[in-house]
Amino acid sequence: MNLPRNSMFVFLILCSYIYSVVTMCICLALRFDTTSY
């Protein structure tokens, strides 16, 4: 049983998780690269 609603829910969770990880990496990169700016 592959429900479209369930797979869409998992897809949204993965997108929000990846978005938060990318945002944290960007914040850390900006924090460590303040001398270049």
Tab-separated table of N, CA and C in Angstrom:
chain	number	residue	atom	x	y	z
A	1	MET	N	0.843	-1.195	0.000
A	1	MET	CA	0.000	0.000	0.000
A	1	MET	C	0.883	1.252	0.000
A	2	ASN	N	0.856	1.986	-1.090
A	2	ASN	CA	1.629	3.219	-1.190
A	2	ASN	C	0.660	4.385	-1.331
A	3	LEU	N	0.351	5.022	-0.209
A	3	LEU	CA	-0.607	6.123	-0.232
A	3	LEU	C	0.072	7.412	-0.664
A	4	PRO	N	-0.505	8.123	-1.614
A	4	PRO	CA	0.089	9.393	-2.076
A	4	PRO	C	0.168	10.419	-0.956
A	5	ARG	N	-0.849	10.437	-0.088
A	5	ARG	CA	-0.857	11.413	1.002
A	5	ARG	C	0.281	11.118	1.979
A	6	ASN	N	0.524	9.847	2.249
A	6	ASN	CA	1.589	9.473	3.179
A	6	ASN	C	2.957	9.802	2.596
A	7	SER	N	3.164	9.513	1.316
A	7	SER	CA	4.451	9.807	0.686
A	7	SER	C	4.662	11.311	0.585
A	8	MET	N	3.580	12.067	0.361
A	8	MET	CA	3.687	13.526	0.302
A	8	MET	C	4.055	14.070	1.675
A	9	PHE	N	3.502	13.464	2.734
A	9	PHE	CA	3.815	13.888	4.098
A	9	PHE	C	5.286	13.634	4.407
A	10	VAL	N	5.793	12.470	4.007
A	10	VAL	CA	7.209	12.147	4.213
A	10	VAL	C	8.084	13.089	3.397
A	11	PHE	N	7.642	13.433	2.189
A	11	PHE	CA	8.403	14.346	1.333
A	11	PHE	C	8.492	15.726	1.969
A	12	LEU	N	7.395	16.189	2.573
A	12	LEU	CA	7.405	17.497	3.233
A	12	LEU	C	8.315	17.480	4.453
A	13	ILE	N	8.333	16.371	5.190
A	13	ILE	CA	9.212	16.259	6.362
A	13	ILE	C	10.672	16.279	5.917
A	14	LEU	N	10.997	15.569	4.836
A	14	LEU	CA	12.369	15.560	4.333
A	14	LEU	C	12.775	16.945	3.846
A	15	CYS	N	11.862	17.649	3.187
A	15	CYS	CA	12.179	18.990	2.685
A	15	CYS	C	12.432	19.952	3.838
A	16	SER	N	11.604	19.895	4.870
A	16	SER	CA	11.791	20.791	6.011
A	16	SER	C	13.074	20.442	6.764
A	17	TYR	N	13.416	19.150	6.839
A	17	TYR	CA	14.652	18.739	7.508
A	17	TYR	C	15.873	19.220	6.729
A	18	ILE	N	15.854	19.032	5.414
A	18	ILE	CA	16.971	19.483	4.573
A	18	ILE	C	17.079	21.000	4.620
A	19	TYR	N	15.932	21.693	4.634
A	19	TYR	CA	15.948	23.157	4.681
A	19	TYR	C	16.570	23.651	5.982
A	20	SER	N	16.245	23.000	7.096
A	20	SER	CA	16.800	23.424	8.386
A	20	SER	C	18.299	23.133	8.456
A	21	VAL	N	18.736	22.004	7.896
A	21	VAL	CA	20.167	21.672	7.899
A	21	VAL	C	20.944	22.655	7.028
A	22	VAL	N	20.400	22.986	5.856
A	22	VAL	CA	21.068	23.941	4.961
A	22	VAL	C	21.120	25.320	5.606
A	23	THR	N	20.035	25.722	6.272
A	23	THR	CA	20.016	27.028	6.937
A	23	THR	C	21.044	27.077	8.061
A	24	MET	N	21.175	25.982	8.818
A	24	MET	CA	22.157	25.942	9.899
A	24	MET	C	23.575	26.008	9.335
A	25	CYS	N	23.820	25.308	8.227
A	25	CYS	CA	25.153	25.344	7.607
A	25	CYS	C	25.478	26.735	7.098
A	26	ILE	N	24.488	27.418	6.513
A	26	ILE	CA	24.710	28.779	6.013
A	26	ILE	C	24.980	29.725	7.178
A	27	CYS	N	24.257	29.562	8.271
A	27	CYS	CA	24.470	30.425	9.442
A	27	CYS	C	25.864	30.191	10.019
A	28	LEU	N	26.304	28.942	10.087
A	28	LEU	CA	27.645	28.648	10.594
A	28	LEU	C	28.705	29.186	9.650
A	29	ALA	N	28.477	29.083	8.346
A	29	ALA	CA	29.447	29.581	7.366
A	29	ALA	C	29.546	31.103	7.455
A	30	LEU	N	28.406	31.775	7.620
A	30	LEU	CA	28.429	33.234	7.741
A	30	LEU	C	29.086	33.647	9.053
A	31	ARG	N	28.904	32.842	10.093
A	31	ARG	CA	29.498	33.167	11.389
A	31	ARG	C	31.018	33.024	11.335
A	32	PHE	N	31.516	32.020	10.602
A	32	PHE	CA	32.963	31.806	10.529
A	32	PHE	C	33.617	32.632	9.425
A	33	ASP	N	32.820	33.177	8.507
A	33	ASP	CA	33.384	33.937	7.388
A	33	ASP	C	33.078	35.423	7.510
A	34	THR	N	33.027	35.927	8.727
A	34	THR	CA	32.731	37.352	8.905
A	34	THR	C	33.917	38.211	8.476
A	35	THR	N	35.122	37.647	8.449
A	35	THR	CA	36.301	38.429	8.073
A	35	THR	C	36.311	38.701	6.569
A	36	SER	N	35.718	37.792	5.770
A	36	SER	CA	35.704	38.000	4.322
A	36	SER	C	34.675	39.057	3.936
A	37	TYR	N	33.652	39.242	4.787
A	37	TYR	CA	32.672	40.289	4.521
A	37	TYR	C	33.031	41.529	5.318
